[in-house]
Short mmCIF file of C-alpha atoms in Angstrom, two decimals:
data_model
loop_
_atom_site.label_atom_id
_atom_site.label_comp_id
_atom_site.label_asym_id
_atom_site.label_seq_id
_atom_site.Cartn_x
_atom_site.Cartn_y
_atom_site.Cartn_z
CA UNK K 1 10.81 -24.20 -63.24
CA UNK K 2 13.20 -26.91 -62.33
CA UNK K 3 15.21 -29.02 -64.65
CA UNK K 4 14.52 -32.59 -64.73
CA UNK K 5 17.26 -35.12 -63.70
CA UNK K 6 16.09 -38.53 -63.89
CA UNK K 7 14.74 -41.04 -66.01
CA UNK K 8 12.43 -44.10 -64.82
CA UNK K 9 8.81 -44.77 -64.58
CA UNK K 10 5.80 -42.52 -64.10
CA UNK K 11 3.53 -43.57 -60.37
CA UNK K 12 -0.26 -44.78 -60.41
CA UNK K 13 -2.00 -41.68 -58.59
CA UNK K 14 -5.40 -40.99 -60.29
CA UNK K 15 -8.97 -42.74 -59.85
CA UNK K 16 -11.33 -42.92 -62.24
CA UNK K 17 -12.75 -39.89 -61.45
CA UNK K 18 -10.07 -38.07 -61.96
CA UNK K 19 -9.50 -39.36 -65.54
CA UNK K 20 -12.66 -38.88 -66.15
CA UNK K 21 -12.67 -35.35 -65.88
CA UNK K 22 -9.52 -35.62 -67.97
CA UNK K 23 -11.85 -36.61 -70.87
CA UNK K 24 -14.49 -34.59 -70.24
CA UNK K 25 -12.85 -31.21 -69.95
CA UNK K 26 -10.35 -32.49 -73.11
CA UNK K 27 -13.76 -32.69 -74.98
CA UNK K 28 -15.75 -30.49 -74.39
CA UNK K 29 -14.48 -27.27 -75.07
CA UNK K 30 -14.76 -24.22 -78.32
CA UNK K 31 -16.57 -27.31 -80.92
CA UNK K 32 -19.90 -26.80 -79.07
CA UNK K 33 -19.96 -23.37 -78.91
CA UNK K 34 -19.58 -23.03 -82.94
CA UNK K 35 -20.51 -26.08 -84.23
CA UNK K 36 -24.23 -26.33 -83.91
CA UNK K 37 -25.18 -24.07 -86.51
CA UNK K 38 -22.82 -25.27 -89.15
CA UNK K 39 -25.50 -29.14 -88.13
CA UNK K 40 -28.06 -26.96 -88.60
CA UNK K 41 -27.41 -25.73 -91.81
CA UNK K 42 -26.86 -29.94 -93.27
CA UNK K 43 -28.96 -30.82 -91.49
CA UNK K 44 -32.23 -28.08 -90.77
CA UNK K 45 -34.75 -30.87 -88.99
CA UNK K 46 -35.02 -30.74 -85.18
CA UNK K 47 -35.87 -33.91 -84.70
CA UNK K 48 -32.78 -35.64 -87.50
CA UNK K 49 -30.32 -32.20 -85.31
CA UNK K 50 -30.51 -34.42 -82.50
CA UNK K 51 -29.75 -37.73 -83.92
CA UNK K 52 -26.41 -36.42 -85.39
CA UNK K 53 -25.57 -36.25 -81.71
CA UNK K 54 -26.72 -38.73 -80.39
CA UNK K 55 -25.29 -41.09 -83.43
CA UNK K 56 -21.83 -38.63 -82.49
CA UNK K 57 -21.60 -39.27 -79.82
CA UNK K 58 -23.24 -43.68 -80.41
CA UNK K 59 -19.03 -43.34 -82.06
CA UNK K 60 -17.56 -41.68 -79.22
CA UNK K 61 -18.82 -43.91 -76.83
CA UNK K 62 -17.75 -46.85 -79.01
CA UNK K 63 -14.22 -45.74 -79.43
CA UNK K 64 -14.05 -44.66 -76.23
CA UNK K 65 -14.95 -48.99 -74.89
CA UNK K 66 -12.56 -50.31 -78.09
CA UNK K 67 -10.00 -47.66 -76.70
CA UNK K 68 -10.78 -49.40 -73.38
CA UNK K 69 -9.61 -52.74 -73.95
CA UNK K 70 -6.46 -51.31 -75.52
CA UNK K 71 -5.79 -49.16 -72.51
CA UNK K 72 -5.91 -52.33 -69.77
CA UNK K 73 -4.43 -54.49 -72.59
CA UNK K 74 -1.66 -52.49 -72.32
CA UNK K 75 -1.42 -49.43 -69.59
CA UNK K 76 1.31 -47.04 -70.26
CA UNK K 77 2.04 -43.59 -71.25
CA UNK K 78 1.38 -41.87 -74.75
CA UNK K 79 -2.33 -43.13 -75.25
CA UNK K 80 -2.86 -43.94 -79.33
CA UNK K 81 0.79 -44.05 -79.92
CA UNK K 82 1.70 -47.23 -78.25
CA UNK K 83 -1.26 -48.81 -79.62
CA UNK K 84 0.11 -48.08 -83.56
CA UNK K 85 4.00 -49.36 -82.30
CA UNK K 86 3.06 -52.80 -81.10
CA UNK K 87 0.16 -52.83 -83.80
CA UNK K 88 1.61 -51.65 -86.96
CA UNK K 89 5.41 -50.52 -86.27
CA UNK K 90 7.19 -47.71 -85.51
CA UNK K 91 6.82 -44.91 -87.84
CA UNK K 92 3.46 -45.31 -87.39
CA UNK K 93 3.74 -45.09 -83.70
CA UNK K 94 6.26 -41.42 -84.20
CA UNK K 95 3.60 -40.15 -87.34
CA UNK K 96 0.79 -40.07 -84.87
CA UNK K 97 2.76 -38.96 -81.91
CA UNK K 98 4.59 -35.97 -83.93
CA UNK K 99 0.42 -34.68 -84.87
CA UNK K 100 0.33 -34.86 -81.15
CA UNK K 101 3.10 -32.38 -81.04
CA UNK K 102 2.85 -30.10 -83.81
CA UNK K 103 -0.04 -29.62 -83.77
CA UNK K 104 -2.64 -31.43 -82.04
CA UNK K 105 -1.91 -30.54 -78.25
CA UNK K 106 0.48 -27.43 -78.05
CA UNK K 107 -2.02 -26.04 -81.61
CA UNK K 108 -5.08 -26.66 -79.67
CA UNK K 109 -3.18 -25.27 -76.10
CA UNK K 110 -2.01 -22.30 -78.28
CA UNK K 111 -5.66 -21.06 -79.84
CA UNK K 112 -7.73 -22.04 -76.19
CA UNK K 113 -5.19 -20.00 -74.08
CA UNK K 114 -5.61 -16.71 -77.31
CA UNK K 115 -9.65 -17.39 -76.52
CA UNK K 116 -9.18 -17.02 -73.25
CA UNK K 117 -7.72 -14.05 -72.81
CA UNK K 118 -10.30 -12.49 -75.82
CA UNK K 119 -12.89 -13.31 -72.33
CA UNK K 120 -11.04 -12.24 -70.18
CA UNK K 121 -10.72 -8.83 -72.50
CA UNK K 122 -14.38 -8.48 -70.68
CA UNK K 123 -13.36 -7.88 -67.16
CA UNK K 124 -10.35 -6.42 -68.06
CA UNK K 125 -10.52 -5.04 -71.40
CA UNK K 126 -6.51 -4.56 -71.97
CA UNK K 127 -5.90 -8.10 -72.07
CA UNK K 128 -8.52 -8.31 -75.17
CA UNK K 129 -5.73 -6.20 -76.61
CA UNK K 130 -4.46 -7.70 -80.02
CA UNK K 131 -2.23 -5.03 -80.93
CA UNK K 132 1.48 -5.99 -81.03
CA UNK K 133 3.96 -3.50 -79.11
CA UNK K 134 6.80 -6.19 -79.79
CA UNK K 135 7.62 -8.18 -82.83
CA UNK K 136 10.99 -10.04 -83.84
CA UNK K 137 11.07 -9.75 -88.27
CA UNK K 138 12.01 -13.85 -88.55
CA UNK K 139 11.82 -14.97 -92.26
CA UNK K 140 8.46 -15.95 -93.15
CA UNK K 141 7.44 -16.43 -89.53
CA UNK K 142 7.74 -12.99 -87.93
CA UNK K 143 7.33 -13.71 -83.56
CA UNK K 144 4.47 -11.18 -82.15
CA UNK K 145 3.78 -10.08 -78.82
CA UNK K 146 0.93 -8.72 -77.77
CA UNK K 147 -1.18 -7.77 -74.23
CA UNK K 148 -3.73 -10.92 -75.09
CA UNK K 149 -1.02 -12.83 -76.31
CA UNK K 150 0.46 -12.28 -73.78
CA UNK K 151 -1.71 -13.34 -70.93
CA UNK K 152 -2.44 -16.55 -73.38
CA UNK K 153 0.96 -16.88 -73.00
CA UNK K 154 0.94 -16.98 -69.49
CA UNK K 155 -2.20 -18.95 -69.16
CA UNK K 156 -0.09 -21.71 -70.44
CA UNK K 157 2.98 -21.28 -67.58
CA UNK K 158 1.06 -21.76 -65.26
CA UNK K 159 -1.55 -24.18 -65.86
CA UNK K 160 2.30 -26.10 -67.54
CA UNK K 161 4.02 -25.26 -63.89
CA UNK K 162 1.19 -26.41 -61.78
CA UNK K 163 1.41 -30.16 -63.70
CA UNK K 164 4.89 -30.18 -63.64
CA UNK K 165 4.68 -29.80 -59.59
CA UNK K 166 2.77 -33.14 -59.95
CA UNK K 167 -0.12 -35.27 -60.62
CA UNK K 168 -1.68 -34.31 -57.22
CA UNK K 169 -1.99 -30.54 -57.88
CA UNK K 170 -2.26 -31.33 -61.76
CA UNK K 171 -4.81 -33.56 -60.65
CA UNK K 172 -6.14 -31.14 -58.12
CA UNK K 173 -6.88 -27.65 -60.47
CA UNK K 174 -7.83 -29.93 -63.37
CA UNK K 175 -10.66 -31.64 -61.59
CA UNK K 176 -11.80 -27.56 -59.19
CA UNK K 177 -12.41 -26.34 -62.96
CA UNK K 178 -13.68 -29.64 -64.87
CA UNK K 179 -16.35 -29.40 -61.36
CA UNK K 180 -16.19 -25.79 -62.27
CA UNK K 181 -17.26 -26.71 -66.06
CA UNK K 182 -20.07 -29.12 -65.90
CA UNK K 183 -21.80 -27.39 -62.95
CA UNK K 184 -22.24 -23.70 -64.58
CA UNK K 185 -22.56 -25.83 -67.67
CA UNK K 186 -25.96 -27.96 -66.40
CA UNK K 187 -26.90 -24.61 -64.15
CA UNK K 188 -26.96 -22.79 -67.19
CA UNK K 189 -29.06 -25.70 -68.50
CA UNK K 190 -31.12 -25.78 -66.12
CA UNK K 191 -31.97 -22.08 -65.54
CA UNK K 192 -32.88 -22.14 -69.85
CA UNK K 193 -35.81 -25.33 -69.63
CA UNK K 194 -36.94 -23.05 -66.08
CA UNK K 195 -36.71 -19.38 -66.99
CA UNK K 196 -36.36 -19.00 -70.72
CA UNK K 197 -39.26 -17.96 -72.58
CA UNK K 198 -38.31 -21.28 -74.78
CA UNK K 199 -40.92 -23.42 -76.53
CA UNK K 200 -40.53 -27.51 -77.24
CA UNK K 201 -43.31 -26.34 -80.04
CA UNK K 202 -39.62 -25.75 -81.92
CA UNK K 203 -38.68 -29.75 -81.98
CA UNK K 204 -41.79 -29.67 -84.50
CA UNK K 205 -40.50 -26.94 -86.90
CA UNK K 206 -38.10 -28.67 -89.20
CA UNK K 207 -37.00 -25.55 -92.11
CA UNK K 208 -36.34 -27.95 -94.77
CA UNK K 209 -35.29 -30.98 -96.10
CA UNK K 210 -32.68 -33.39 -95.21
CA UNK K 211 -30.68 -34.75 -97.96
CA UNK K 212 -28.59 -38.68 -96.71
CA UNK K 213 -25.28 -37.00 -97.77
CA UNK K 214 -25.85 -33.47 -95.56
CA UNK K 215 -26.72 -35.63 -92.75
CA UNK K 216 -23.24 -38.08 -93.58
CA UNK K 217 -21.57 -33.56 -94.08
CA UNK K 218 -22.99 -33.33 -90.39
CA UNK K 219 -22.01 -35.64 -88.46
CA UNK K 220 -18.09 -35.62 -89.71
CA UNK K 221 -18.86 -31.99 -87.67
CA UNK K 222 -20.02 -33.39 -84.87
CA UNK K 223 -17.22 -35.42 -84.53
CA UNK K 224 -15.03 -33.65 -84.33
CA UNK K 225 -16.73 -32.04 -81.70
CA UNK K 226 -16.91 -34.86 -79.79
CA UNK K 227 -13.16 -35.51 -79.74
CA UNK K 228 -11.04 -36.31 -77.21
CA UNK K 229 -13.34 -38.99 -75.60
CA UNK K 230 -9.90 -41.07 -75.33
CA UNK K 231 -8.05 -38.47 -72.76
CA UNK K 232 -7.55 -41.19 -70.12
CA UNK K 233 -5.92 -43.23 -72.14
CA UNK K 234 -3.21 -41.08 -72.20
CA UNK K 235 -2.69 -40.96 -68.58
CA UNK K 236 -3.04 -45.02 -68.31
CA UNK K 237 0.72 -45.16 -66.85
CA UNK K 238 -0.62 -42.98 -63.64
CA UNK K 239 -3.96 -44.47 -62.39
CA UNK K 240 -4.12 -46.78 -60.73
CA UNK K 241 -5.63 -50.39 -61.80
CA UNK K 242 -5.37 -49.67 -64.93
CA UNK K 243 -7.87 -52.76 -66.17
CA UNK K 244 -10.57 -51.58 -64.45
CA UNK K 245 -10.41 -47.79 -63.82
CA UNK K 246 -8.85 -46.34 -67.55
CA UNK K 247 -12.73 -48.86 -68.37
CA UNK K 248 -14.62 -46.91 -65.91
CA UNK K 249 -13.14 -43.48 -66.70
CA UNK K 250 -13.56 -43.43 -70.74
CA UNK K 251 -17.40 -44.70 -70.11
CA UNK K 252 -18.11 -42.14 -67.15
CA UNK K 253 -16.20 -39.02 -68.53
CA UNK K 254 -17.66 -40.13 -72.52
CA UNK K 255 -21.17 -40.59 -71.37
CA UNK K 256 -20.93 -37.78 -69.09
CA UNK K 257 -20.17 -35.83 -72.39
CA UNK K 258 -22.71 -37.09 -74.31
CA UNK K 259 -25.78 -36.18 -72.44
CA UNK K 260 -24.48 -32.54 -71.72
CA UNK K 261 -24.01 -32.62 -75.32
CA UNK K 262 -27.18 -33.54 -75.83
CA UNK K 263 -28.92 -31.38 -73.52
CA UNK K 264 -27.66 -28.69 -74.54
CA UNK K 265 -28.49 -28.43 -77.83
CA UNK K 266 -32.09 -29.40 -76.94
CA UNK K 267 -31.79 -26.35 -75.22
CA UNK K 268 -30.98 -24.66 -78.80
CA UNK K 269 -34.31 -26.01 -79.97
CA UNK K 270 -36.54 -24.99 -77.03
CA UNK K 271 -34.77 -21.48 -77.83
CA UNK K 272 -33.83 -20.72 -81.08
CA UNK K 273 -35.91 -23.14 -84.09
CA UNK K 274 -33.97 -24.37 -86.56
CA UNK K 275 -33.85 -22.17 -89.48
CA UNK K 276 -32.85 -19.62 -86.74
CA UNK K 277 -30.46 -21.78 -85.48
CA UNK K 278 -28.32 -22.34 -88.65
CA UNK K 279 -28.36 -18.33 -89.01
CA UNK K 280 -26.66 -17.75 -85.76
CA UNK K 281 -23.25 -16.18 -86.24
CA UNK K 282 -20.11 -16.99 -83.90
CA UNK K 283 -20.91 -18.41 -80.38
CA UNK K 284 -24.27 -19.75 -80.21
CA UNK K 285 -24.35 -20.30 -76.31
CA UNK K 286 -24.07 -16.21 -76.33
CA UNK K 287 -26.72 -15.81 -78.66
CA UNK K 288 -29.07 -18.13 -76.11
CA UNK K 289 -27.83 -16.86 -73.49
CA UNK K 290 -29.42 -12.81 -74.17
CA UNK K 291 -32.65 -14.60 -74.77
CA UNK K 292 -32.02 -15.94 -71.72
CA UNK K 293 -30.71 -13.92 -68.92
CA UNK K 294 -30.43 -9.95 -72.12
CA UNK K 295 -28.05 -7.77 -70.93
CA UNK K 296 -25.88 -10.26 -68.11
CA UNK K 297 -25.82 -12.91 -70.41
CA UNK K 298 -22.29 -11.34 -71.93
CA UNK K 299 -20.16 -10.98 -68.52
CA UNK K 300 -22.21 -14.55 -67.27
CA UNK K 301 -21.50 -16.79 -69.58
CA UNK K 302 -17.50 -14.81 -70.25
CA UNK K 303 -17.15 -16.48 -66.66
CA UNK K 304 -18.05 -19.34 -67.85
CA UNK K 305 -16.05 -19.71 -71.34
CA UNK K 306 -12.45 -18.18 -69.14
CA UNK K 307 -13.66 -21.83 -67.19
CA UNK K 308 -14.27 -23.66 -69.80
CA UNK K 309 -11.39 -22.91 -71.75
CA UNK K 310 -9.31 -23.10 -68.71
CA UNK K 311 -10.55 -26.36 -68.08
CA UNK K 312 -9.75 -27.72 -71.47
CA UNK K 313 -6.12 -26.48 -71.19
CA UNK K 314 -5.59 -27.31 -68.18
CA UNK K 315 -6.28 -31.27 -69.31
CA UNK K 316 -3.99 -30.10 -72.79
CA UNK K 317 -1.65 -30.12 -70.39
CA UNK K 318 -1.66 -32.80 -68.48
CA UNK K 319 -2.35 -35.08 -70.97
CA UNK K 320 0.12 -34.23 -74.29
CA UNK K 321 3.68 -34.36 -72.79
CA UNK K 322 2.57 -38.51 -72.15
CA UNK K 323 2.70 -39.19 -75.74
CA UNK K 324 5.91 -37.30 -76.48
CA UNK K 325 7.84 -38.79 -72.71
CA UNK K 326 6.87 -42.31 -73.99
CA UNK K 327 8.45 -41.46 -77.70
CA UNK K 328 10.68 -40.09 -76.67
CA UNK K 329 11.79 -43.11 -74.15
CA UNK K 330 11.43 -45.65 -76.95
CA UNK K 331 14.43 -43.59 -78.91
CA UNK K 332 12.03 -41.76 -81.07
CA UNK K 333 12.29 -37.90 -79.77
CA UNK K 334 14.72 -35.44 -78.36
CA UNK K 335 15.80 -37.60 -75.23
CA UNK K 336 15.49 -35.04 -72.96
CA UNK K 337 12.19 -36.00 -73.09
CA UNK K 338 12.09 -39.34 -71.49
CA UNK K 339 13.10 -37.41 -67.93
CA UNK K 340 11.04 -37.84 -65.10
CA UNK K 341 11.18 -35.12 -62.53
CA UNK K 342 13.34 -36.43 -59.53
CA UNK K 343 10.72 -35.13 -57.01
CA UNK K 344 7.62 -34.24 -58.41
CA UNK K 345 7.53 -37.23 -60.70
CA UNK K 346 6.41 -35.67 -63.96
CA UNK K 347 8.33 -35.35 -67.86
CA UNK K 348 9.16 -32.35 -66.71
CA UNK K 349 11.17 -32.22 -69.38
CA UNK K 350 8.38 -33.15 -71.85
CA UNK K 351 5.71 -30.28 -70.14
CA UNK K 352 7.98 -27.16 -70.96
CA UNK K 353 8.53 -28.17 -74.49
CA UNK K 354 5.02 -28.58 -75.37
CA UNK K 355 4.53 -24.71 -73.15
CA UNK K 356 7.40 -23.81 -74.88
CA UNK K 357 6.08 -24.85 -78.05
CA UNK K 358 2.48 -23.36 -77.72
CA UNK K 359 4.75 -20.36 -76.43
CA UNK K 360 6.15 -19.75 -80.36
CA UNK K 361 2.87 -20.17 -81.74
CA UNK K 362 0.97 -18.04 -80.05
CA UNK K 363 3.59 -15.51 -80.85
CA UNK K 364 3.68 -16.78 -84.33
CA UNK K 365 -0.23 -16.96 -84.61
CA UNK K 366 -0.12 -20.21 -85.97
CA UNK K 367 -2.18 -22.18 -83.58
CA UNK K 368 -5.23 -21.65 -85.37
CA UNK K 369 -4.06 -23.23 -88.38
CA UNK K 370 -3.10 -26.31 -87.83
CA UNK K 371 -5.40 -27.43 -85.75
CA UNK K 372 -7.62 -26.98 -88.46
CA UNK K 373 -5.37 -28.48 -91.16
CA UNK K 374 -5.11 -31.63 -88.26
CA UNK K 375 -8.11 -31.58 -87.18
CA UNK K 376 -9.05 -34.81 -89.90
CA UNK K 377 -5.91 -36.43 -88.40
CA UNK K 378 -7.83 -36.86 -85.44
CA UNK K 379 -10.63 -38.86 -86.55
CA UNK K 380 -7.72 -40.78 -88.77
CA UNK K 381 -5.07 -42.25 -86.41
CA UNK K 382 -8.32 -42.62 -83.56
CA UNK K 383 -9.61 -45.09 -86.41
CA UNK K 384 -6.23 -46.45 -87.18
CA UNK K 385 -6.10 -46.81 -83.36
CA UNK K 386 -9.31 -48.68 -82.80
CA UNK K 387 -8.11 -51.12 -86.03
CA UNK K 388 -5.19 -51.93 -83.69
CA UNK K 389 -7.89 -53.80 -81.11
CA UNK K 390 -8.98 -55.86 -84.42
CA UNK K 391 -4.88 -56.50 -84.93
CA UNK K 392 -4.13 -57.91 -80.95
CA UNK K 393 -7.30 -60.15 -80.87
CA UNK K 394 -6.16 -61.81 -84.20
CA UNK K 395 -2.10 -61.36 -83.02
CA UNK K 396 -2.53 -62.55 -79.42
CA UNK K 397 -5.65 -63.92 -79.05
CA UNK K 398 -4.52 -65.23 -75.04
CA UNK K 399 -3.56 -62.45 -74.21
CA UNK K 400 -5.08 -61.08 -70.53
CA UNK K 401 -7.24 -58.40 -71.28
CA UNK K 402 -8.96 -57.15 -68.18
CA UNK K 403 -11.72 -55.13 -70.46
CA UNK K 404 -13.03 -56.88 -73.30
CA UNK K 405 -14.95 -53.86 -75.26
CA UNK K 406 -19.04 -54.25 -75.89
CA UNK K 407 -20.09 -56.04 -78.42
CA UNK K 408 -17.14 -57.09 -80.51
CA UNK K 409 -16.13 -57.10 -83.95
CA UNK K 410 -19.97 -54.96 -84.62
CA UNK K 411 -19.21 -51.58 -82.32
CA UNK K 412 -15.12 -51.19 -83.50
CA UNK K 413 -16.29 -51.89 -86.55
CA UNK K 414 -18.87 -49.45 -87.42
CA UNK K 415 -16.22 -47.48 -85.25
CA UNK K 416 -13.86 -47.61 -88.36
CA UNK K 417 -16.04 -47.39 -90.62
CA UNK K 418 -17.51 -44.54 -90.52
CA UNK K 419 -13.67 -42.96 -89.01
CA UNK K 420 -12.62 -44.34 -92.79
CA UNK K 421 -15.98 -42.54 -94.53
CA UNK K 422 -14.94 -39.13 -92.85
CA UNK K 423 -11.48 -39.35 -93.78
CA UNK K 424 -12.26 -40.40 -97.11
CA UNK K 425 -14.69 -37.38 -97.61
CA UNK K 426 -12.57 -34.94 -95.68
CA UNK K 427 -10.45 -36.21 -99.06
CA UNK K 428 -12.15 -36.13 -101.54
CA UNK K 429 -13.59 -32.93 -100.45
CA UNK K 430 -9.77 -31.39 -100.04
CA UNK K 431 -7.48 -32.87 -102.92
CA UNK K 432 -10.32 -34.86 -105.62
CA UNK K 433 -12.81 -31.27 -106.29
CA UNK K 434 -9.73 -28.92 -105.91
CA UNK K 435 -8.29 -30.83 -108.88
CA UNK K 436 -11.61 -30.14 -110.52
CA UNK K 437 -12.32 -27.12 -109.82
CA UNK K 438 -9.07 -25.11 -110.44
CA UNK K 439 -9.25 -24.18 -105.90
CA UNK K 440 -6.70 -23.91 -104.12
CA UNK K 441 -6.27 -27.11 -101.53
CA UNK K 442 -7.93 -27.74 -98.51
CA UNK K 443 -7.38 -27.94 -94.48
CA UNK K 444 -7.37 -31.66 -95.06
CA UNK K 445 -4.17 -31.43 -97.97
CA UNK K 446 -2.47 -28.77 -95.09
CA UNK K 447 -2.89 -31.74 -92.41
CA UNK K 448 -1.46 -34.42 -95.06
CA UNK K 449 1.64 -32.27 -95.31
CA UNK K 450 2.45 -32.10 -91.49
CA UNK K 451 1.84 -35.45 -90.73
CA UNK K 452 4.77 -36.14 -93.76
CA UNK K 453 6.94 -33.51 -92.19
CA UNK K 454 7.48 -36.10 -89.42
CA UNK K 455 9.35 -38.43 -92.07
CA UNK K 456 12.21 -36.84 -92.37
CA UNK K 457 12.32 -36.27 -88.84
CA UNK K 458 11.75 -40.23 -88.08
CA UNK K 459 14.65 -40.87 -90.21
CA UNK K 460 16.50 -38.78 -88.12
CA UNK K 461 15.70 -40.64 -84.63
CA UNK K 462 16.05 -44.27 -85.58
CA UNK K 463 19.32 -43.68 -87.48
CA UNK K 464 21.08 -41.70 -84.28
CA UNK K 465 19.40 -44.92 -82.88
CA UNK K 466 20.72 -47.72 -85.12
CA UNK K 467 24.16 -49.48 -83.28
#
């Protein structure tokens, strides 16, 4: 990869459909394959099961529309890093950017790349082999290379190289992969309803009662599955006419995800009663495909999964470096990451740094742990970012707003309260309950530790910038 040599601004070359494709590709990932059984176990009534997915979609759309106003007001690269910086100060902004770098994007990229290699192993068996052929015996965290991790790393660097080479190539590849992903899922849904052996009678077959607490618990898992609806805000600095096109992209992308998720879950219930769905182990899409397509399902779903994962990785490779670029431009990260390639006009150093960290996570096997630990932080920081909308409305009432969020203050207020409830519930489960039962702390507690590890780095960067 060519080393960037200049620092400047990013070019506005993306349209609303390009940004909407980033949203769709970023959201639709492994969550929709593995979360529905968990939700069905908590909500064993098909109508309430579908209702929780609709409610999660409504909250995601409410958040997206709040971000639309924030991005139109401050159309810069970095997403919530920019909004938290302006509303609460540099420390809050740095912590969200730090979490994005260490786990939010790089960890998710690494985990997705490993799963991509696993599915590729269906067609090229050696690609799924996770037996190490090289181990670097570092203390505490040994690094290992296997055929599977090598394929995963190659996928990360290939997509990083494409996105480094310019917004044009990155946009083309991202749009193609996102289009293939959506087309494959919609075709699967259409074939399932047209030729599948299912019954709409399953919609009236409850497997048990639904307690309000269980429904809210299921909503947490659903919200995590919708995570990524804010992806277009990270690239706002590169979207033409951001006051119009960022809100349009967020609306189109999020609405498309909601429709696909609702149709997929309706198909799941059509094919498998909710009680059986709750007992599914592994990917529910594989189970449904096996019921619909028989022995051919494995290879067909393998291809769909590879395309879907490649699209997700591409979207994150595109969006993530814009956060680190914004941090570095403000002096809150390594200065090199503020570099813009003189020819390709991309944040090349930030792209390379993300790829390098993702590579280390693949080799250490720590990607899945990190993404689990910081899953709740996605809800935490997005809730704080939407709360910034209220701060700006009070602090800057006369600022020009090309777009104003729908239903203010009720709709964004509901999103903030829902985010608060999810975070408090997760922390209560992982911190308070273990104290009572003397068990190991859960992922949210570890996630707080990951966020807190950014504090000494923040002190280092701010001290370096003092005159």
